[in-house]
PDB file of C-alpha atoms and ligand atoms in Angstrom:
ATOM      1  CA  LYS A   1     244.740  -5.332 128.443  1.00 49.00           C
ATOM      2  CA  ALA A   2     242.935  -8.658 128.710  1.00 59.00           C
ATOM      3  CA  ILE A   3     241.744  -8.541 125.124  1.00 85.00           C
ATOM      4  CA  LEU A   4     245.058  -7.448 123.637  1.00 92.00           C
ATOM      5  CA  LYS A   5     246.606 -10.534 122.068  1.00 93.00           C
ATOM      6  CA  THR A   6     249.809  -8.950 120.787  1.00 94.00           C
ATOM      7  CA  SER A   7     253.342  -9.340 122.075  1.00 94.00           C
ATOM      8  CA  LEU A   8     255.017  -6.361 120.398  1.00 96.00           C
ATOM      9  CA  ILE A   9     252.494  -3.813 119.121  1.00 97.00           C
ATOM     10  CA  GLY A  10     250.771  -2.144 122.061  1.00 96.00           C
ATOM     11  CA  THR A  11     253.180  -3.333 124.754  1.00 92.00           C
ATOM     12  CA  ASP A  12     253.045   0.265 125.902  1.00 96.00           C
ATOM     13  CA  VAL A  13     249.876   2.285 125.267  1.00 97.00           C
ATOM     14  CA  ARG A  14     249.845   6.028 125.935  1.00 97.00           C
ATOM     15  CA  TYR A  15     246.335   7.397 126.097  1.00 97.00           C
ATOM     16  CA  TYR A  16     245.485  11.115 125.984  1.00 98.00           C
ATOM     17  CA  SER A  17     242.186  12.913 125.870  1.00 98.00           C
ATOM     18  CA  ASP A  18     243.532  15.630 123.583  1.00 98.00           C
ATOM     19  CA  LEU A  19     246.788  16.186 121.687  1.00 98.00           C
ATOM     20  CA  GLU A  20     248.038  18.379 118.900  1.00 98.00           C
ATOM     21  CA  SER A  21     248.797  15.270 116.861  1.00 98.00           C
ATOM     22  CA  THR A  22     249.555  11.719 117.968  1.00 98.00           C
ATOM     23  CA  ASN A  23     252.274  11.613 115.287  1.00 98.00           C
ATOM     24  CA  ASN A  24     253.988  14.609 116.931  1.00 98.00           C
ATOM     25  CA  THR A  25     253.835  13.079 120.422  1.00 98.00           C
ATOM     26  CA  ALA A  26     255.039   9.714 119.107  1.00 98.00           C
ATOM     27  CA  ARG A  27     257.962  11.481 117.439  1.00 98.00           C
ATOM     28  CA  GLU A  28     258.877  13.293 120.638  1.00 98.00           C
ATOM     29  CA  ILE A  29     259.046  10.086 122.688  1.00 98.00           C
ATOM     30  CA  ALA A  30     260.282   7.737 119.940  1.00 97.00           C
ATOM     31  CA  THR A  31     263.947   7.367 120.850  1.00 96.00           C
ATOM     32  CA  ARG A  32     263.243   6.625 124.513  1.00 96.00           C
ATOM     33  CA  SER A  33     260.232   4.369 123.897  1.00 97.00           C
ATOM     34  CA  PRO A  34     260.206   0.669 123.098  1.00 97.00           C
ATOM     35  CA  GLU A  35     259.202  -0.535 119.663  1.00 97.00           C
ATOM     36  CA  GLY A  36     255.471  -1.137 119.504  1.00 98.00           C
ATOM     37  CA  THR A  37     254.509   1.842 121.675  1.00 98.00           C
ATOM     38  CA  VAL A  38     251.086   3.221 120.730  1.00 98.00           C
ATOM     39  CA  VAL A  39     249.976   6.833 121.245  1.00 98.00           C
ATOM     40  CA  ILE A  40     246.206   7.379 121.205  1.00 98.00           C
ATOM     41  CA  ALA A  41     244.156  10.567 121.553  1.00 98.00           C
ATOM     42  CA  GLU A  42     240.398  11.124 121.727  1.00 98.00           C
ATOM     43  CA  THR A  43     240.786  14.348 119.745  1.00 98.00           C
ATOM     44  CA  GLN A  44     243.609  16.138 117.943  1.00 98.00           C
ATOM     45  CA  ARG A  45     243.893  19.891 117.642  1.00 98.00           C
ATOM     46  CA  LYS A  46     246.256  19.749 114.673  1.00 98.00           C
ATOM     47  CA  GLY A  47     245.713  16.350 113.114  1.00 98.00           C
ATOM     48  CA  ARG A  48     247.819  16.058 110.002  1.00 98.00           C
ATOM     49  CA  GLY A  49     247.080  14.345 106.707  1.00 97.00           C
ATOM     50  CA  ARG A  50     249.294  13.483 103.767  1.00 93.00           C
ATOM     51  CA  MET A  51     250.867  16.205 101.649  1.00 89.00           C
ATOM     52  CA  GLY A  52     250.378  18.928 104.246  1.00 91.00           C
ATOM     53  CA  THR A  53     246.620  18.576 104.545  1.00 94.00           C
ATOM     54  CA  GLU A  54     244.598  18.985 107.720  1.00 96.00           C
ATOM     55  CA  TRP A  55     243.004  15.885 109.290  1.00 98.00           C
ATOM     56  CA  GLN A  56     239.831  16.750 111.157  1.00 97.00           C
ATOM     57  CA  SER A  57     240.006  14.638 114.325  1.00 98.00           C
ATOM     58  CA  ILE A  58     236.680  14.942 116.078  1.00 96.00           C
ATOM     59  CA  PRO A  59     235.372  12.889 119.035  1.00 97.00           C
ATOM     60  CA  GLY A  60     234.411   9.283 118.348  1.00 98.00           C
ATOM     61  CA  GLY A  61     237.297   8.547 116.007  1.00 98.00           C
ATOM     62  CA  ILE A  62     240.343   6.360 116.464  1.00 98.00           C
ATOM     63  CA  TRP A  63     243.411   8.568 116.178  1.00 98.00           C
ATOM     64  CA  LEU A  64     246.611   6.689 116.929  1.00 98.00           C
ATOM     65  CA  SER A  65     250.300   6.419 116.111  1.00 98.00           C
ATOM     66  CA  LEU A  66     252.616   3.456 116.366  1.00 98.00           C
ATOM     67  CA  ILE A  67     256.348   3.632 116.995  1.00 98.00           C
ATOM     68  CA  LEU A  68     258.230   1.024 114.958  1.00 98.00           C
ATOM     69  CA  LYS A  69     261.961   0.375 114.826  1.00 96.00           C
ATOM     70  CA  PRO A  70     262.598  -2.002 111.961  1.00 94.00           C
ATOM     71  CA  SER A  71     266.231  -2.511 111.077  1.00 91.00           C
ATOM     72  CA  VAL A  72     265.714  -2.156 107.354  1.00 89.00           C
ATOM     73  CA  PRO A  73     267.015   0.186 104.673  1.00 88.00           C
ATOM     74  CA  LEU A  74     265.075   3.395 104.136  1.00 89.00           C
ATOM     75  CA  ASP A  75     263.578   2.299 100.817  1.00 85.00           C
ATOM     76  CA  ASN A  76     261.747  -0.510 102.635  1.00 87.00           C
ATOM     77  CA  VAL A  77     259.550   1.846 104.607  1.00 88.00           C
ATOM     78  CA  SER A  78     256.848   2.227 101.953  1.00 87.00           C
ATOM     79  CA  LYS A  79     256.221  -1.498 102.439  1.00 87.00           C
ATOM     80  CA  ILE A  80     255.184  -0.742 106.024  1.00 92.00           C
ATOM     81  CA  THR A  81     252.575   1.719 104.802  1.00 91.00           C
ATOM     82  CA  LEU A  82     251.263  -0.898 102.369  1.00 92.00           C
ATOM     83  CA  VAL A  83     250.968  -3.600 105.023  1.00 94.00           C
ATOM     84  CA  ALA A  84     249.330  -1.122 107.420  1.00 97.00           C
ATOM     85  CA  GLY A  85     246.667  -0.444 104.780  1.00 97.00           C
ATOM     86  CA  ILE A  86     246.167  -4.195 104.463  1.00 97.00           C
ATOM     87  CA  ALA A  87     245.845  -4.534 108.262  1.00 98.00           C
ATOM     88  CA  VAL A  88     243.228  -1.768 108.576  1.00 98.00           C
ATOM     89  CA  THR A  89     241.267  -3.140 105.624  1.00 98.00           C
ATOM     90  CA  ASN A  90     241.289  -6.674 107.049  1.00 98.00           C
ATOM     91  CA  THR A  91     240.156  -5.409 110.458  1.00 98.00           C
ATOM     92  CA  LEU A  92     237.265  -3.491 108.900  1.00 98.00           C
ATOM     93  CA  ARG A  93     236.293  -6.495 106.792  1.00 98.00           C
ATOM     94  CA  ASN A  94     236.300  -8.686 109.902  1.00 97.00           C
ATOM     95  CA  ALA A  95     233.828  -6.183 111.361  1.00 96.00           C
ATOM     96  CA  GLY A  96     231.568  -6.731 108.353  1.00 96.00           C
ATOM     97  CA  ILE A  97     232.505  -3.609 106.416  1.00 98.00           C
ATOM     98  CA  ASP A  98     233.323  -3.807 102.705  1.00 98.00           C
ATOM     99  CA  ALA A  99     236.568  -1.813 102.853  1.00 98.00           C
ATOM    100  CA  ARG A 100     238.998  -1.316  99.955  1.00 98.00           C
ATOM    101  CA  ILE A 101     242.336   0.432  99.587  1.00 98.00           C
ATOM    102  CA  LYS A 102     242.686   3.456  97.377  1.00 97.00           C
ATOM    103  CA  TRP A 103     246.254   4.209  96.360  1.00 95.00           C
ATOM    104  CA  PRO A 104     248.415   5.173  98.124  1.00 92.00           C
ATOM    105  CA  ASN A 105     246.810   4.372 101.457  1.00 90.00           C
ATOM    106  CA  ASP A 106     243.294   5.593 101.910  1.00 96.00           C
ATOM    107  CA  VAL A 107     240.740   3.050 103.012  1.00 98.00           C
ATOM    108  CA  LEU A 108     237.354   3.513 101.357  1.00 98.00           C
ATOM    109  CA  VAL A 109     233.883   2.099 101.839  1.00 98.00           C
ATOM    110  CA  ARG A 110     231.376   2.628  99.014  1.00 97.00           C
ATOM    111  CA  GLY A 111     233.827   5.119  97.566  1.00 96.00           C
ATOM    112  CA  ARG A 112     233.986   7.190 100.746  1.00 97.00           C
ATOM    113  CA  LYS A 113     237.015   7.586 102.986  1.00 98.00           C
ATOM    114  CA  ILE A 114     236.921   5.804 106.347  1.00 98.00           C
ATOM    115  CA  CYS A 115     240.650   5.768 107.174  1.00 98.00           C
ATOM    116  CA  GLY A 116     243.869   7.586 106.308  1.00 98.00           C
ATOM    117  CA  ILE A 117     247.469   6.634 107.049  1.00 97.00           C
ATOM    118  CA  LEU A 118     250.414   8.990 107.527  1.00 97.00           C
ATOM    119  CA  THR A 119     253.868   7.405 107.753  1.00 96.00           C
ATOM    120  CA  GLU A 120     256.815   9.492 108.920  1.00 96.00           C
ATOM    121  CA  VAL A 121     260.403   8.284 109.057  1.00 96.00           C
ATOM    122  CA  SER A 122     263.526   9.273 110.885  1.00 96.00           C
ATOM    123  CA  ALA A 123     266.622   7.860 109.233  1.00 91.00           C
ATOM    124  CA  GLU A 124     270.344   8.355 109.284  1.00 87.00           C
ATOM    125  CA  VAL A 125     272.525   7.470 106.321  1.00 82.00           C
ATOM    126  CA  GLU A 126     269.859   5.338 104.647  1.00 81.00           C
ATOM    127  CA  LYS A 127     269.254   3.305 107.788  1.00 87.00           C
ATOM    128  CA  VAL A 128     265.917   3.592 109.552  1.00 93.00           C
ATOM    129  CA  ASP A 129     266.006   4.996 113.053  1.00 94.00           C
ATOM    130  CA  TYR A 130     262.281   4.820 113.712  1.00 97.00           C
ATOM    131  CA  VAL A 131     259.003   4.925 111.814  1.00 97.00           C
ATOM    132  CA  ILE A 132     255.859   6.655 113.045  1.00 98.00           C
ATOM    133  CA  LEU A 133     252.785   5.037 111.584  1.00 98.00           C
ATOM    134  CA  GLY A 134     249.806   7.352 112.052  1.00 98.00           C
ATOM    135  CA  ILE A 135     246.376   5.856 111.522  1.00 98.00           C
ATOM    136  CA  GLY A 136     243.102   7.755 111.591  1.00 98.00           C
ATOM    137  CA  ILE A 137     239.834   5.824 111.492  1.00 98.00           C
ATOM    138  CA  ASN A 138     236.403   7.435 111.482  1.00 98.00           C
ATOM    139  CA  ALA A 139     235.019   4.919 113.953  1.00 98.00           C
ATOM    140  CA  ASN A 140     232.025   6.335 115.818  1.00 98.00           C
ATOM    141  CA  VAL A 141     232.314   9.756 114.272  1.00 97.00           C
ATOM    142  CA  LYS A 142     229.034  11.456 113.399  1.00 97.00           C
ATOM    143  CA  LEU A 143     229.288  12.668 109.840  1.00 97.00           C
ATOM    144  CA  VAL A 144     227.353  15.858 110.644  1.00 97.00           C
ATOM    145  CA  ASP A 145     230.260  16.898 112.868  1.00 97.00           C
ATOM    146  CA  PHE A 146     232.634  17.007 109.898  1.00 97.00           C
ATOM    147  CA  ARG A 147     233.265  20.124 107.897  1.00 96.00           C
ATOM    148  CA  GLU A 148     231.067  19.947 104.821  1.00 97.00           C
ATOM    149  CA  ASP A 149     233.851  19.424 102.262  1.00 94.00           C
ATOM    150  CA  ILE A 150     235.171  16.500 104.317  1.00 95.00           C
ATOM    151  CA  ARG A 151     231.732  15.060 105.066  1.00 96.00           C
ATOM    152  CA  LEU A 152     230.847  14.690 101.400  1.00 95.00           C
ATOM    153  CA  ASN A 153     233.736  12.263 100.808  1.00 96.00           C
ATOM    154  CA  SER A 154     233.766  10.503 104.173  1.00 98.00           C
ATOM    155  CA  THR A 155     232.042   7.768 106.057  1.00 98.00           C
ATOM    156  CA  SER A 156     232.476   6.160 109.477  1.00 98.00           C
ATOM    157  CA  ILE A 157     232.103   2.684 110.934  1.00 98.00           C
ATOM    158  CA  SER A 158     228.953   3.640 112.865  1.00 98.00           C
ATOM    159  CA  ASN A 159     227.489   5.227 109.740  1.00 98.00           C
ATOM    160  CA  GLU A 160     228.115   2.026 107.772  1.00 98.00           C
ATOM    161  CA  ILE A 161     226.782  -0.494 110.276  1.00 97.00           C
ATOM    162  CA  GLY A 162     224.138   1.659 111.920  1.00 97.00           C
ATOM    163  CA  LYS A 163     225.444   1.322 115.461  1.00 96.00           C
ATOM    164  CA  VAL A 164     228.270   2.522 117.648  1.00 97.00           C
ATOM    165  CA  ILE A 165     231.171   0.073 117.959  1.00 97.00           C
ATOM    166  CA  ASN A 166     233.324  -0.795 120.956  1.00 97.00           C
ATOM    167  CA  ARG A 167     236.465   1.120 120.060  1.00 97.00           C
ATOM    168  CA  THR A 168     238.667  -0.673 122.602  1.00 96.00           C
ATOM    169  CA  ALA A 169     237.827  -4.048 121.079  1.00 96.00           C
ATOM    170  CA  PHE A 170     238.295  -2.659 117.574  1.00 97.00           C
ATOM    171  CA  ILE A 171     241.717  -1.206 118.465  1.00 98.00           C
ATOM    172  CA  ALA A 172     242.729  -4.547 120.027  1.00 97.00           C
ATOM    173  CA  SER A 173     241.921  -6.420 116.811  1.00 97.00           C
ATOM    174  CA  LEU A 174     243.573  -3.697 114.711  1.00 98.00           C
ATOM    175  CA  LEU A 175     246.790  -3.949 116.740  1.00 98.00           C
ATOM    176  CA  TYR A 176     246.664  -7.726 116.351  1.00 97.00           C
ATOM    177  CA  GLU A 177     246.327  -7.446 112.538  1.00 97.00           C
ATOM    178  CA  LEU A 178     249.100  -4.849 112.459  1.00 97.00           C
ATOM    179  CA  GLU A 179     251.397  -7.129 114.421  1.00 97.00           C
ATOM    180  CA  GLN A 180     250.705 -10.076 112.095  1.00 95.00           C
ATOM    181  CA  GLN A 181     251.378  -7.913 109.063  1.00 94.00           C
ATOM    182  CA  TYR A 182     254.480  -6.355 110.625  1.00 94.00           C
ATOM    183  CA  ILE A 183     255.980  -9.763 111.386  1.00 92.00           C
ATOM    184  CA  MET A 184     255.215 -10.919 107.850  1.00 89.00           C
ATOM    185  CA  PHE A 185     256.617  -7.736 106.315  1.00 89.00           C
ATOM    186  CA  LYS A 186     260.008  -8.741 107.657  1.00 87.00           C
ATOM    187  CA  THR A 187     259.862 -12.305 106.323  1.00 87.00           C
ATOM    188  CA  ARG A 188     257.428 -12.412 103.439  1.00 81.00           C
ATOM    189  CA  LYS A 189     258.271 -12.195  99.742  1.00 83.00           C
ATOM    190  CA  PHE A 190     257.326  -8.769  98.562  1.00 84.00           C
ATOM    191  CA  THR A 191     255.356 -10.113  95.619  1.00 88.00           C
ATOM    192  CA  ASP A 192     252.997 -11.773  98.134  1.00 90.00           C
ATOM    193  CA  ILE A 193     252.412  -8.444  99.858  1.00 90.00           C
ATOM    194  CA  ILE A 194     251.712  -6.817  96.486  1.00 92.00           C
ATOM    195  CA  ASP A 195     249.276  -9.592  95.578  1.00 93.00           C
ATOM    196  CA  GLU A 196     247.348  -9.137  98.821  1.00 94.00           C
ATOM    197  CA  TRP A 197     247.325  -5.366  98.398  1.00 95.00           C
ATOM    198  CA  ILE A 198     246.037  -5.653  94.835  1.00 95.00           C
ATOM    199  CA  ASN A 199     243.323  -8.047  96.000  1.00 96.00           C
ATOM    200  CA  LEU A 200     242.057  -5.467  98.485  1.00 97.00           C
ATOM    201  CA  SER A 201     242.591  -2.549  96.139  1.00 97.00           C
ATOM    202  CA  ASP A 202     239.924  -0.236  94.828  1.00 96.00           C
ATOM    203  CA  THR A 203     242.282   1.513  92.406  1.00 97.00           C
ATOM    204  CA  ILE A 204     243.807  -1.143  90.171  1.00 97.00           C
ATOM    205  CA  GLY A 205     241.971  -1.345  86.853  1.00 96.00           C
ATOM    206  CA  LYS A 206     240.460   2.123  87.212  1.00 97.00           C
ATOM    207  CA  GLU A 207     241.012   5.214  85.101  1.00 97.00           C
ATOM    208  CA  VAL A 208     242.924   7.645  87.298  1.00 98.00           C
ATOM    209  CA  LYS A 209     244.176  11.200  87.349  1.00 97.00           C
ATOM    210  CA  ILE A 210     247.245  11.654  89.541  1.00 96.00           C
ATOM    211  CA  LYS A 211     248.572  15.036  90.512  1.00 95.00           C
ATOM    212  CA  THR A 212     252.174  15.373  91.659  1.00 92.00           C
ATOM    213  CA  PRO A 213     253.930  18.649  92.501  1.00 88.00           C
ATOM    214  CA  ASN A 214     255.217  18.891  88.940  1.00 91.00           C
ATOM    215  CA  LYS A 215     252.885  16.931  86.700  1.00 92.00           C
ATOM    216  CA  LEU A 216     249.464  15.481  86.044  1.00 95.00           C
ATOM    217  CA  ILE A 217     249.253  11.903  84.809  1.00 96.00           C
ATOM    218  CA  GLU A 218     246.075  10.401  83.392  1.00 97.00           C
ATOM    219  CA  GLY A 219     245.586   6.787  82.454  1.00 97.00           C
ATOM    220  CA  LYS A 220     244.729   3.348  83.703  1.00 97.00           C
ATOM    221  CA  ALA A 221     246.125   2.064  87.003  1.00 98.00           C
ATOM    222  CA  VAL A 222     247.615  -1.356  86.286  1.00 97.00           C
ATOM    223  CA  GLY A 223     249.742  -2.237  89.300  1.00 95.00           C
ATOM    224  CA  ILE A 224     252.145  -1.176  92.023  1.00 94.00           C
ATOM    225  CA  THR A 225     255.908  -1.575  92.337  1.00 92.00           C
ATOM    226  CA  GLU A 226     258.142  -2.752  95.178  1.00 85.00           C
ATOM    227  CA  ASN A 227     258.370   0.823  96.428  1.00 84.00           C
ATOM    228  CA  GLY A 228     254.633   1.256  96.549  1.00 88.00           C
ATOM    229  CA  ALA A 229     254.635   3.384  93.400  1.00 93.00           C
ATOM    230  CA  ILE A 230     251.523   3.101  91.275  1.00 95.00           C
ATOM    231  CA  VAL A 231     251.955   1.993  87.668  1.00 97.00           C
ATOM    232  CA  VAL A 232     249.800   3.871  85.184  1.00 98.00           C
ATOM    233  CA  LEU A 233     249.442   3.257  81.443  1.00 98.00           C
ATOM    234  CA  ASP A 234     249.043   6.735  79.999  1.00 95.00           C
ATOM    235  CA  ARG A 235     247.286   7.847  76.818  1.00 92.00           C
ATOM    236  CA  ASN A 236     250.312   6.948  74.722  1.00 95.00           C
ATOM    237  CA  ASN A 237     250.364   3.513  76.344  1.00 95.00           C
ATOM    238  CA  GLU A 238     253.530   4.437  78.162  1.00 97.00           C
ATOM    239  CA  ARG A 239     254.238   3.033  81.603  1.00 97.00           C
ATOM    240  CA  GLN A 240     254.458   5.696  84.301  1.00 96.00           C
ATOM    241  CA  GLU A 241     255.501   4.967  87.855  1.00 96.00           C
ATOM    242  CA  ILE A 242     254.354   7.504  90.415  1.00 94.00           C
ATOM    243  CA  ILE A 243     255.754   7.313  93.916  1.00 90.00           C
ATOM    244  CA  ALA A 244     253.638  10.006  95.576  1.00 89.00           C
ATOM    245  CA  GLY A 245     250.685  12.089  94.576  1.00 92.00           C
ATOM    246  CA  ASN A 246     247.025  12.826  94.863  1.00 93.00           C
ATOM    247  CA  CYS A 247     244.871  10.257  93.094  1.00 96.00           C
ATOM    248  CA  ARG A 248     241.405  10.817  91.679  1.00 95.00           C
ATOM    249  CA  TYR A 249     239.222   8.541  89.642  1.00 95.00           C
ATOM    250  CA  ARG A 250     238.127   9.689  86.190  1.00 91.00           C
ATOM    251  CA  ASN A 251     234.530   9.276  85.266  1.00 77.00           C
TER     252      ASN A 251
HETATM  253  C1  LIG B   1     245.639  11.103 105.125  1.00 66.77           C
HETATM  254  O1  LIG B   1     244.787  10.375 104.622  1.00 66.77           O
HETATM  255  O2  LIG B   1     245.921  12.204 104.624  1.00 66.77           O
HETATM  256  C2  LIG B   1     246.374  10.615 106.352  1.00 66.77           C
HETATM  257  C3  LIG B   1     245.627  10.922 107.613  1.00 66.77           C
HETATM  258  C4  LIG B   1     246.318  10.396 108.856  1.00 66.77           C
HETATM  259  C5  LIG B   1     245.602  10.798 110.124  1.00 66.77           C
HETATM  260  C6  LIG B   1     246.201  10.180 111.355  1.00 66.77           C
HETATM  261  S1  LIG B   1     245.216  10.402 112.802  1.00 66.77           S
HETATM  262  C7  LIG B   1     246.519   9.832 113.825  1.00 66.77           C
HETATM  263  C8  LIG B   1     247.799  10.407 113.243  1.00 66.77           C
HETATM  264  N1  LIG B   1     248.067  11.738 113.771  1.00 66.77           N
HETATM  265  C9  LIG B   1     248.011  12.679 112.820  1.00 66.77           C
HETATM  266  O3  LIG B   1     248.195  13.896 113.014  1.00 66.77           O
HETATM  267  N2  LIG B   1     247.720  12.119 111.630  1.00 66.77           N
HETATM  268  C10 LIG B   1     247.582  10.676 111.733  1.00 66.77           C
END
């Protein structure tokens, strides 16, 4: 606790050696836990990714979920995911790693994924009850331990800097960045958040191919909206806003 400089995020830390998914455990304890509670596991048996994908959570990684209770309308929640991406990216950059955000919220290094974020919300009548912010970082993961299809698109902190990091210290600085961003999210003008996100972004300016359940949009990524939707100029130079989907770069 000595190195944890936060006053809200991480006030209560629940550590497990193995869980199904830290997001599931966080959800189970959310209503009776204080805001800022963190659930961490060394490994997850059923780690979950966005859009129903599996998240391989092998030893050496940082697999954690944060319980947040912002009193904001439901449509504000995507902002939390954006600022979380900013926080992870800043923490990695402070550790000397050239991290960038790929829309919607993957963190990449040299085009390979190092972190994924899964936000889940419980809300009643448009008002947020709690938000579970799940963050997975390939910290000291050995790439050979990943399934081949995952390995080809992934990297880890230790793989990037050539040595194993102190995960406790890294988590402490991550929680600090998250707290700073979370405080600012409540007070800051949203255009400032967008500007910072775009600065750290890997996607803006690139030719993209975005798959949603009912369509495929190809074009140039030119910005994001208040809701975290990506703005794409398609072949007919028409502006398309996509709120959720799977993004690939065209080459
Ligand atoms: C993605 O990129 O698809 C999101 C991956 C999110 C993984 C983290 S690991 C901690 C938390 N628990 C889960 O089951 N998933 C998130």
